[in-house]
XYZ file of C-alpha atoms in Angstrom:
621
model
C 140.963 45.045 -117.438
C 141.446 41.903 -115.335
C 139.925 44.147 -112.236
C 136.709 44.147 -113.828
C 136.780 40.349 -114.674
C 137.791 39.194 -111.217
C 134.894 40.793 -110.008
C 131.738 38.314 -108.395
C 128.769 38.248 -110.944
C 126.596 38.233 -108.141
C 128.083 41.369 -106.020
C 128.127 43.480 -108.787
C 124.398 42.710 -109.706
C 123.511 42.716 -106.008
C 125.176 46.668 -105.990
C 123.589 47.837 -109.202
C 119.918 46.390 -107.881
C 120.566 48.176 -104.324
C 118.678 50.007 -103.402
C 118.378 53.157 -100.732
C 115.432 53.897 -98.650
C 113.812 55.159 -95.129
C 114.250 51.890 -93.535
C 118.141 52.416 -93.857
C 117.746 55.760 -92.266
C 115.355 54.802 -89.762
C 117.516 51.789 -88.306
C 120.604 54.307 -88.416
C 118.148 56.398 -85.961
C 117.282 53.184 -83.893
C 121.600 53.009 -83.301
C 120.902 56.932 -82.026
C 118.383 56.698 -79.332
C 120.658 56.239 -76.581
C 121.768 58.830 -77.620
C 118.830 61.062 -77.282
C 120.292 63.680 -74.536
C 123.231 64.306 -76.411
C 121.509 64.860 -79.449
C 119.467 67.731 -77.748
C 122.635 69.536 -76.741
C 123.670 69.107 -79.560
C 121.118 70.823 -81.489
C 120.886 73.641 -79.236
C 123.952 74.451 -79.903
C 123.820 74.483 -83.329
C 121.039 76.784 -82.695
C 122.669 79.291 -81.286
C 125.148 79.189 -83.309
C 122.761 79.795 -86.311
C 122.109 82.968 -83.763
C 125.073 83.918 -83.419
C 125.980 84.065 -87.043
C 122.709 86.255 -87.984
C 123.532 89.306 -85.289
C 127.284 91.004 -87.581
C 124.641 91.404 -90.683
C 122.211 93.201 -88.458
C 124.817 95.199 -86.789
C 126.509 95.984 -90.313
C 122.887 97.510 -91.510
C 122.424 99.461 -88.411
C 125.540 100.813 -88.475
C 125.643 101.797 -91.861
C 121.763 103.694 -91.232
C 121.480 104.626 -87.737
C 125.754 104.799 -86.782
C 127.263 106.597 -89.443
C 123.970 109.313 -90.502
C 124.461 110.228 -86.472
C 128.173 110.257 -86.314
C 127.419 108.352 -83.162
C 130.553 106.938 -81.740
C 129.224 105.224 -78.904
C 126.942 102.976 -80.443
C 129.499 102.370 -82.958
C 131.948 101.244 -80.162
C 129.124 98.853 -78.809
C 128.508 97.629 -82.311
C 132.066 96.811 -82.737
C 132.497 95.095 -79.644
C 128.811 92.952 -80.180
C 130.692 91.728 -83.606
C 133.674 90.308 -81.933
C 131.964 88.721 -78.662
C 129.617 87.221 -81.524
C 132.422 85.583 -83.476
C 133.967 84.631 -80.002
C 130.939 82.802 -78.777
C 130.140 81.664 -81.774
C 133.280 79.574 -81.777
C 132.907 78.410 -78.163
C 129.756 77.522 -79.103
C 131.131 75.876 -82.196
C 133.590 73.252 -80.190
C 130.869 72.052 -78.052
C 128.586 71.264 -81.528
C 131.584 69.659 -82.433
C 131.740 67.651 -79.220
C 128.871 66.306 -78.841
C 127.882 65.496 -83.370
C 131.053 63.684 -82.836
C 130.245 62.293 -79.102
C 126.800 60.901 -81.097
C 128.484 59.337 -84.373
C 131.266 57.897 -82.558
C 129.535 56.048 -80.249
C 127.002 54.773 -82.177
C 129.897 53.382 -84.482
C 131.055 51.919 -81.095
C 127.841 50.428 -80.437
C 128.190 49.205 -84.480
C 131.232 48.137 -85.122
C 131.057 45.864 -80.993
C 128.337 44.578 -82.952
C 129.922 43.549 -86.179
C 132.172 41.770 -84.359
C 130.844 39.520 -82.025
C 128.213 38.684 -85.013
C 130.875 38.010 -87.553
C 132.445 35.533 -84.616
C 129.136 33.495 -84.343
C 128.176 32.456 -88.153
C 129.413 29.593 -89.142
C 132.941 27.547 -90.072
C 130.938 27.517 -93.789
C 130.805 31.180 -93.868
C 134.823 31.592 -93.489
C 135.449 29.133 -95.742
C 134.194 30.686 -98.486
C 135.208 34.019 -97.435
C 138.387 35.962 -98.630
C 139.594 37.155 -95.180
C 140.618 40.682 -96.847
C 136.861 41.161 -98.639
C 135.510 40.427 -94.860
C 138.060 43.067 -93.036
C 137.988 45.180 -95.984
C 133.465 45.273 -95.583
C 134.465 45.583 -91.523
C 136.914 48.622 -91.958
C 136.440 50.568 -94.556
C 132.609 50.422 -94.744
C 132.428 51.361 -91.518
C 134.508 54.340 -91.356
C 132.588 55.632 -94.313
C 129.088 55.472 -92.096
C 131.193 57.127 -89.411
C 132.076 60.222 -91.316
C 128.490 60.068 -91.721
C 127.850 60.570 -88.573
C 130.613 62.652 -87.336
C 130.961 64.949 -90.632
C 127.871 64.862 -92.406
C 125.220 64.868 -88.949
C 126.620 68.401 -88.018
C 126.684 69.431 -91.205
C 122.992 68.714 -92.566
C 121.847 70.275 -89.188
C 123.270 73.092 -88.995
C 122.274 73.862 -93.057
C 119.316 73.528 -92.123
C 119.039 75.456 -89.375
C 120.788 78.643 -90.647
C 118.180 78.547 -93.485
C 115.777 79.111 -92.030
C 117.353 82.025 -89.535
C 118.524 83.416 -92.794
C 115.217 82.917 -94.513
C 113.123 84.710 -91.859
C 115.393 87.521 -91.288
C 115.165 88.823 -94.674
C 111.780 87.994 -94.692
C 111.353 90.959 -92.110
C 113.545 92.638 -93.934
C 112.504 93.072 -97.365
C 109.700 89.877 -98.747
C 110.409 91.267 -102.526
C 114.921 90.684 -102.440
C 113.784 87.184 -100.404
C 111.585 86.227 -103.128
C 114.193 86.984 -105.851
C 116.557 85.196 -104.188
C 114.464 81.985 -104.362
C 113.876 82.035 -107.521
C 116.663 80.504 -108.540
C 116.367 77.761 -105.242
C 114.705 75.089 -107.670
C 118.495 74.917 -109.776
C 119.668 73.799 -106.410
C 117.523 71.473 -106.354
C 116.718 69.554 -109.747
C 120.316 67.823 -110.104
C 119.483 66.316 -106.257
C 118.464 62.359 -107.775
C 120.333 62.743 -110.456
C 123.808 63.417 -109.040
C 123.173 61.431 -106.090
C 122.929 58.361 -107.935
C 125.840 59.025 -110.189
C 128.021 59.536 -106.800
C 126.269 56.331 -104.876
C 127.471 53.876 -108.195
C 130.798 55.511 -108.071
C 130.981 55.190 -104.483
C 129.975 51.822 -104.574
C 132.419 50.720 -107.766
C 135.330 52.099 -105.951
C 134.324 50.375 -102.532
C 134.963 46.914 -104.579
C 138.195 47.689 -105.694
C 139.286 48.513 -102.362
C 137.586 45.661 -101.296
C 139.990 43.042 -103.897
C 143.108 45.534 -103.480
C 143.096 45.031 -99.505
C 142.555 41.106 -100.024
C 144.900 40.731 -102.101
C 147.464 42.770 -99.215
C 145.806 40.350 -96.718
C 147.248 37.428 -98.828
C 150.265 38.119 -100.284
C 151.730 40.005 -96.609
C 150.665 37.283 -94.062
C 154.044 35.007 -93.086
C 152.561 31.709 -95.435
C 151.824 34.495 -98.513
C 154.809 35.898 -98.650
C 156.779 32.569 -98.470
C 154.817 31.017 -101.761
C 155.348 34.443 -103.751
C 159.243 34.013 -103.494
C 159.533 30.510 -103.568
C 157.808 30.567 -106.656
C 159.445 33.693 -107.775
C 156.558 35.363 -108.854
C 157.616 39.168 -106.912
C 156.590 40.543 -110.886
C 153.834 38.985 -111.426
C 151.884 39.563 -108.301
C 153.090 43.585 -108.401
C 151.630 43.438 -111.680
C 148.007 42.867 -110.986
C 148.225 44.514 -107.696
C 149.310 47.522 -109.909
C 146.097 47.018 -112.109
C 143.750 46.800 -109.246
C 145.457 49.951 -107.830
C 144.988 51.664 -110.521
C 141.259 50.635 -110.875
C 141.076 52.357 -107.374
C 143.256 55.601 -108.331
C 140.427 56.466 -111.483
C 137.664 55.655 -109.404
C 139.208 58.135 -107.708
C 139.529 60.721 -109.866
C 136.562 60.569 -111.599
C 134.687 60.861 -108.319
C 136.835 63.854 -107.423
C 136.351 65.259 -110.968
C 132.167 65.270 -110.716
C 132.561 66.742 -107.309
C 134.512 69.203 -108.103
C 132.385 70.347 -110.966
C 129.189 70.034 -109.718
C 130.898 72.467 -107.116
C 131.273 74.873 -109.214
C 128.063 75.208 -110.595
C 126.675 75.715 -107.635
C 128.957 78.307 -106.609
C 128.171 79.894 -110.117
C 124.343 79.538 -109.497
C 124.888 81.753 -106.368
C 127.097 83.821 -107.693
C 123.790 84.826 -109.931
C 121.833 85.034 -107.130
C 123.507 87.279 -105.398
C 123.979 89.367 -108.408
C 120.374 89.985 -109.181
C 119.787 90.526 -105.230
C 122.223 93.610 -105.324
C 121.028 94.909 -108.797
C 117.268 95.240 -107.932
C 118.154 96.353 -104.520
C 120.623 98.745 -105.826
C 117.527 100.026 -108.165
C 115.225 99.645 -104.628
C 117.583 101.786 -102.720
C 117.910 104.464 -105.844
C 114.213 105.066 -105.124
C 114.295 105.127 -101.773
C 111.547 102.201 -101.057
C 114.911 100.811 -99.414
C 117.512 101.738 -97.641
C 121.249 101.604 -97.775
C 121.883 99.695 -94.751
C 119.007 96.825 -95.344
C 120.713 96.524 -99.036
C 124.059 95.594 -97.075
C 121.980 93.305 -94.817
C 120.407 91.948 -97.546
C 123.331 91.050 -99.572
C 125.365 89.443 -96.259
C 122.288 87.347 -95.576
C 121.821 86.169 -99.445
C 125.447 84.600 -98.683
C 123.990 82.621 -96.054
C 121.120 81.508 -98.074
C 123.212 79.649 -101.062
C 126.086 78.621 -98.901
C 123.758 75.894 -96.638
C 121.885 75.165 -100.049
C 124.891 74.402 -101.518
C 125.780 72.403 -98.524
C 123.349 70.885 -98.767
C 123.457 69.882 -102.012
C 126.682 68.025 -100.771
C 125.595 66.747 -98.280
C 122.567 64.275 -99.387
C 125.234 63.637 -101.655
C 127.256 62.068 -98.722
C 124.278 61.116 -96.589
C 123.217 58.690 -99.780
C 126.756 57.444 -100.004
C 127.376 56.944 -96.419
C 124.067 55.109 -96.185
C 125.410 52.710 -99.212
C 128.350 51.785 -96.086
C 125.417 51.369 -93.723
C 124.066 49.212 -96.124
C 126.746 47.176 -96.924
C 127.494 47.130 -92.803
C 123.180 46.167 -91.905
C 124.184 43.217 -94.652
C 127.118 41.834 -92.330
C 124.904 41.986 -89.313
C 121.464 40.990 -90.924
C 123.253 37.536 -91.936
C 121.502 34.879 -90.391
C 123.701 32.440 -88.095
C 122.127 28.926 -88.467
C 123.983 27.483 -85.560
C 122.414 29.565 -82.456
C 121.427 28.210 -79.346
C 117.807 27.305 -78.884
C 115.263 28.970 -76.811
C 115.930 27.288 -72.795
C 119.210 25.547 -74.168
C 120.805 23.904 -71.248
C 124.225 24.627 -69.976
C 126.456 21.197 -70.074
C 127.727 20.846 -66.594
C 130.788 18.650 -65.828
C 130.222 16.151 -68.427
C 131.166 11.933 -67.881
C 132.199 12.461 -71.707
C 129.666 9.785 -73.525
C 129.385 10.733 -76.779
C 126.675 9.141 -79.193
C 126.449 8.912 -82.983
C 122.695 8.108 -83.514
C 122.310 7.022 -86.798
C 124.014 10.639 -87.848
C 124.311 11.641 -91.447
C 126.002 14.735 -92.872
C 126.803 16.749 -95.462
C 127.788 20.100 -95.912
C 126.206 23.327 -97.233
C 126.147 23.777 -101.000
C 127.068 26.248 -103.105
C 123.175 28.314 -102.682
C 123.135 28.304 -99.230
C 125.285 31.609 -98.836
C 125.382 33.349 -95.476
C 126.450 37.092 -97.201
C 126.047 36.377 -101.057
C 127.876 39.627 -102.270
C 131.087 38.321 -99.989
C 131.092 34.753 -100.531
C 133.286 33.170 -103.774
C 130.376 31.334 -105.562
C 132.029 29.034 -108.138
C 129.035 26.780 -109.357
C 125.736 25.859 -107.857
C 125.023 22.931 -106.879
C 121.796 21.832 -105.615
C 121.253 20.582 -102.167
C 119.930 16.782 -103.786
C 123.473 16.957 -105.772
C 125.907 17.549 -103.038
C 127.063 14.065 -101.461
C 126.747 13.130 -97.245
C 130.002 13.071 -96.055
C 129.064 11.317 -93.100
C 126.336 8.282 -93.555
C 124.307 6.514 -91.162
C 127.095 6.832 -88.313
C 125.624 5.145 -84.958
C 128.310 4.527 -82.084
C 128.478 5.233 -78.684
C 131.894 6.279 -76.981
C 132.083 5.613 -73.470
C 133.395 7.657 -70.717
C 137.073 7.868 -70.072
C 137.817 5.856 -74.129
C 140.974 6.625 -75.964
C 138.837 6.316 -79.562
C 140.371 6.072 -82.349
C 139.336 7.075 -86.109
C 141.262 5.193 -88.976
C 140.775 5.636 -92.542
C 142.043 6.510 -96.308
C 142.086 10.763 -97.086
C 138.685 11.656 -97.119
C 137.095 9.019 -94.959
C 135.401 11.786 -93.140
C 137.077 11.350 -89.651
C 137.742 15.299 -89.243
C 134.291 15.721 -90.183
C 133.230 13.598 -87.131
C 135.275 15.511 -84.970
C 133.826 18.918 -85.989
C 130.714 17.920 -85.293
C 131.065 17.567 -81.799
C 131.853 20.986 -80.359
C 128.750 21.685 -82.928
C 130.983 23.379 -85.774
C 127.867 22.349 -87.689
C 124.891 20.599 -87.529
C 124.011 17.168 -88.429
C 122.055 16.860 -90.900
C 120.089 13.888 -89.755
C 120.084 11.917 -86.956
C 121.452 13.303 -83.530
C 124.939 13.482 -81.474
C 124.745 13.357 -78.039
C 126.960 14.394 -75.118
C 125.938 12.128 -71.864
C 122.496 11.992 -73.388
C 122.163 15.588 -74.107
C 121.499 16.606 -77.497
C 124.227 18.978 -78.668
C 121.754 21.223 -80.280
C 119.943 21.226 -76.577
C 123.144 23.123 -74.679
C 124.191 26.154 -75.364
C 127.688 26.549 -78.020
C 129.539 27.460 -74.961
C 129.268 25.457 -72.682
C 129.813 22.674 -75.107
C 132.782 23.938 -75.951
C 134.192 24.889 -72.998
C 134.379 21.070 -72.098
C 135.477 20.073 -75.666
C 140.055 20.679 -75.798
C 141.221 20.479 -79.623
C 144.232 19.874 -80.914
C 144.082 20.417 -85.028
C 146.877 19.182 -87.994
C 148.043 22.981 -87.839
C 147.771 24.930 -84.443
C 147.031 28.485 -84.594
C 149.376 31.485 -82.639
C 147.596 34.552 -81.857
C 150.431 37.078 -82.996
C 151.450 37.303 -79.389
C 153.538 36.136 -76.353
C 153.450 32.143 -75.307
C 151.624 33.601 -72.088
C 148.534 35.593 -74.580
C 148.841 32.202 -76.094
C 148.274 29.299 -73.278
C 146.191 32.102 -71.292
C 143.680 32.257 -74.352
C 142.076 28.908 -72.642
C 142.186 29.650 -68.626
C 142.656 33.545 -68.439
C 143.388 33.097 -64.766
C 146.034 31.159 -65.054
C 148.367 30.758 -62.535
C 152.229 30.984 -62.954
C 152.538 27.319 -61.839
C 149.465 25.920 -63.654
C 151.425 27.545 -67.162
C 153.926 25.750 -66.197
C 152.903 22.392 -65.050
C 150.900 22.412 -68.827
C 153.889 22.928 -70.706
C 155.740 20.365 -68.859
C 153.539 17.991 -69.231
C 153.618 18.565 -72.546
C 157.482 18.438 -72.815
C 157.513 21.751 -74.112
C 158.620 24.091 -70.764
C 162.587 23.651 -71.284
C 162.212 24.907 -74.471
C 160.593 28.132 -73.503
C 162.736 28.026 -70.431
C 165.427 28.005 -72.525
C 164.525 31.266 -74.276
C 165.617 34.871 -73.519
C 162.018 36.317 -73.232
C 160.385 32.582 -71.581
C 156.802 32.813 -71.569
C 157.243 36.479 -72.800
C 158.779 35.704 -76.330
C 156.850 36.608 -79.232
C 155.702 33.332 -81.105
C 155.199 35.780 -84.922
C 152.168 35.282 -87.042
C 150.533 31.847 -86.885
C 153.314 31.013 -84.550
C 155.897 31.304 -87.139
C 158.526 31.476 -85.406
C 158.375 28.624 -83.852
C 158.931 25.388 -84.851
C 156.390 22.691 -86.068
C 157.145 20.315 -83.348
C 157.360 23.741 -80.509
C 153.901 24.656 -82.367
C 152.001 21.076 -81.361
C 153.402 20.855 -78.138
C 152.104 24.402 -77.375
C 148.847 23.911 -78.793
C 149.014 20.672 -76.113
C 149.725 22.501 -73.405
C 147.457 25.333 -74.228
C 144.382 21.800 -74.622
C 146.048 20.596 -71.178
C 145.385 24.133 -69.576
C 141.588 23.741 -70.386
C 141.543 20.895 -68.521
C 137.962 19.778 -70.799
C 136.647 16.652 -70.396
C 136.089 15.448 -74.094
C 139.762 15.704 -76.077
C 139.771 15.782 -80.207
C 143.311 15.305 -81.340
C 143.614 15.466 -85.022
C 146.769 14.477 -86.138
C 148.497 16.314 -82.665
C 151.501 14.529 -82.668
C 152.141 14.433 -86.627
C 154.836 16.999 -86.450
C 156.759 15.820 -83.883
C 159.970 14.012 -84.582
C 160.531 10.371 -82.324
C 162.021 11.067 -79.421
C 159.021 14.193 -78.578
C 156.825 11.865 -79.920
C 157.005 9.267 -77.871
C 157.441 12.181 -74.972
C 154.310 13.376 -76.187
C 152.908 10.061 -75.779
C 153.285 9.685 -72.410
C 152.488 13.242 -71.452
C 149.006 12.481 -72.876
C 149.223 8.886 -71.748
C 148.691 10.715 -68.029
C 146.461 13.609 -69.408
C 143.663 12.036 -70.706
C 143.761 9.199 -68.024
C 139.788 9.614 -67.115
C 138.787 11.754 -70.216
C 137.211 10.767 -73.624
C 139.494 11.296 -76.018
C 139.305 11.208 -80.011
C 142.073 10.692 -81.981
C 143.319 10.823 -85.757
C 146.352 9.703 -86.869
C 147.402 8.431 -90.348
C 150.538 6.682 -88.513
C 148.751 3.556 -87.271
C 151.570 3.146 -84.701
C 150.643 6.138 -82.813
C 146.585 4.508 -81.234
C 147.056 0.318 -81.393
C 146.760 0.918 -77.829
C 143.446 2.313 -78.214
C 140.196 1.703 -76.308
C 138.502 1.808 -79.095
C 139.557 1.543 -83.064
C 136.573 3.056 -85.564
C 137.357 2.422 -89.444
C 135.938 4.685 -91.617
C 135.393 4.700 -95.213
C 133.635 7.315 -97.606
C 131.385 8.381 -94.741
C 130.231 4.934 -93.444
C 131.080 2.831 -90.439
C 132.928 -0.807 -91.789
C 134.546 -1.707 -88.885
C 135.390 -1.144 -85.185
C 136.922 -3.231 -82.374
C 140.134 -2.949 -80.279
C 143.312 -3.037 -83.059
C 143.698 -7.009 -82.292
C 140.487 -7.632 -82.981
C 140.770 -5.779 -85.673
C 143.742 -8.065 -87.272
C 142.323 -10.810 -87.139
C 138.933 -9.748 -89.312
C 141.337 -9.420 -92.461
C 139.137 -6.177 -93.242
C 140.380 -2.872 -94.569
C 142.156 -1.894 -91.416
C 144.945 -5.101 -91.691
C 145.327 -3.553 -94.874
C 146.232 -0.232 -94.003
C 148.322 -1.524 -91.073
C 149.807 -4.263 -93.761
C 150.718 -1.166 -96.251
C 151.742 2.133 -93.881
C 153.335 0.721 -90.862
C 154.450 -2.696 -90.434
C 157.151 -1.721 -92.577
C 158.398 0.995 -90.285
C 157.568 -1.684 -87.210
C 160.266 -4.267 -88.465
C 163.803 -3.555 -86.917
C 166.576 -2.289 -89.152
């Protein structure tokens, strides 16, 4: 089956070899510590409910032994009232018990889910470039929901069954110890299958999680606008449906196997419980004939024996639930424990109002090799390449960019231009040398303050599936209407927004798909201008604009960038001829630098690129 071959080998092996130990359970409890008061209230309600459940069987026995022989109708009435009150009280207490268990479980999951979201968004960019979005969101959704079910449902079931079992056994021992021992004879038959059954169900759960992750990943990739468009343009709807059908069938088959296995096991436990009850009634009936036990006590024992096997059956099933739930916790903890190489150093300082001087001091950089995984079970592993074989993308780069300079990065594709712009906001750490902003190494300042002072407009700008206003406010949440309008006018997009029926409240669609390429680019520029950074990075920021709009935006940028340091990447060299400094890169090395006029006289790589790509466009028709 295609599904089996598409599983990552390392992921399958890690799933097979995973062990659940006490550390997982103790770690879950550490998350529950803030709710210890609620746990106490929950335990009290469970004990009260167990004691109330004992009252009806005990009263039934007394009715048979005391009320009926003596024909005491008054006592019968009181017993009947007590039985009804016990049932009502048990129901009320059950509501409180459910409230406490759900409050504890939902609270723990809230804390866990919040920590997960915060941790994942702080992982380095390299992690997201090698992880399927659908697989990651499945891990954060389905596994967290599995853990949630364990805490909100299984927690109450386990504790309730334990207390019911203990209180029932005590009552039975007091009434008739011989029948109690007989009822316990078959108890090992409930306990013996625990380990094997738990392991089988655990493996089924892991397989189901893997299959669900791949199915959800397929839907995530195919149902976004870009994926849906690609499928339609290539006419692959039928093949996509076939592939999804194979993956969905694997989910279906594992669900059927799990359901049949669980049902068969529960039938076996019910049969064992019926045998135990029959033994108690059989031997108890013999004792009653011999008059060594009262008929009322026999009836009470018969009612109570069900309260032994019922929690035993529940505990057996709950133990399996706990084991499979801990699988979810383990998978969640794997993400939560993922180390992030990009963290603020102890004592990192705030970068406050920098002048904008950028210094590259013998900087070398290579991307992480395929063995440097953060979460192995999530990241795609193609081939293992050692660090020694990973080529350096940037080699011994040394240059100083003065505050307020407009610096252009030029070079053939793959020269390292975008990589340099990724190093400035510390999306990656340099491999060698240092990168400084105003003589502060970017590794010595907080990432938040560093990125707060850097504005970026990339070649393919991303807009959230929200309104234009919300996308702009992402840069400055407290921006006023006048500030929004001013930024939009500077980016030459206000007239377009003003003509829309919803104005700033118009929804842009997923990834801004309802906007044209030029409109998305100008909205991205407006968002950057609203941020008002000290350093601006423009990665092909005008690539999607027509000639008229490009001229307007270039004029707006010229005014907006005044007094700011700007790094500009442009394959259309005609857009950067007025730069204060042009850095020419080739295979990660700085081969030339200077102004346009100076570089044109050198007859080097820059003049070659300029003559090849630009001169024909500049000549008048």
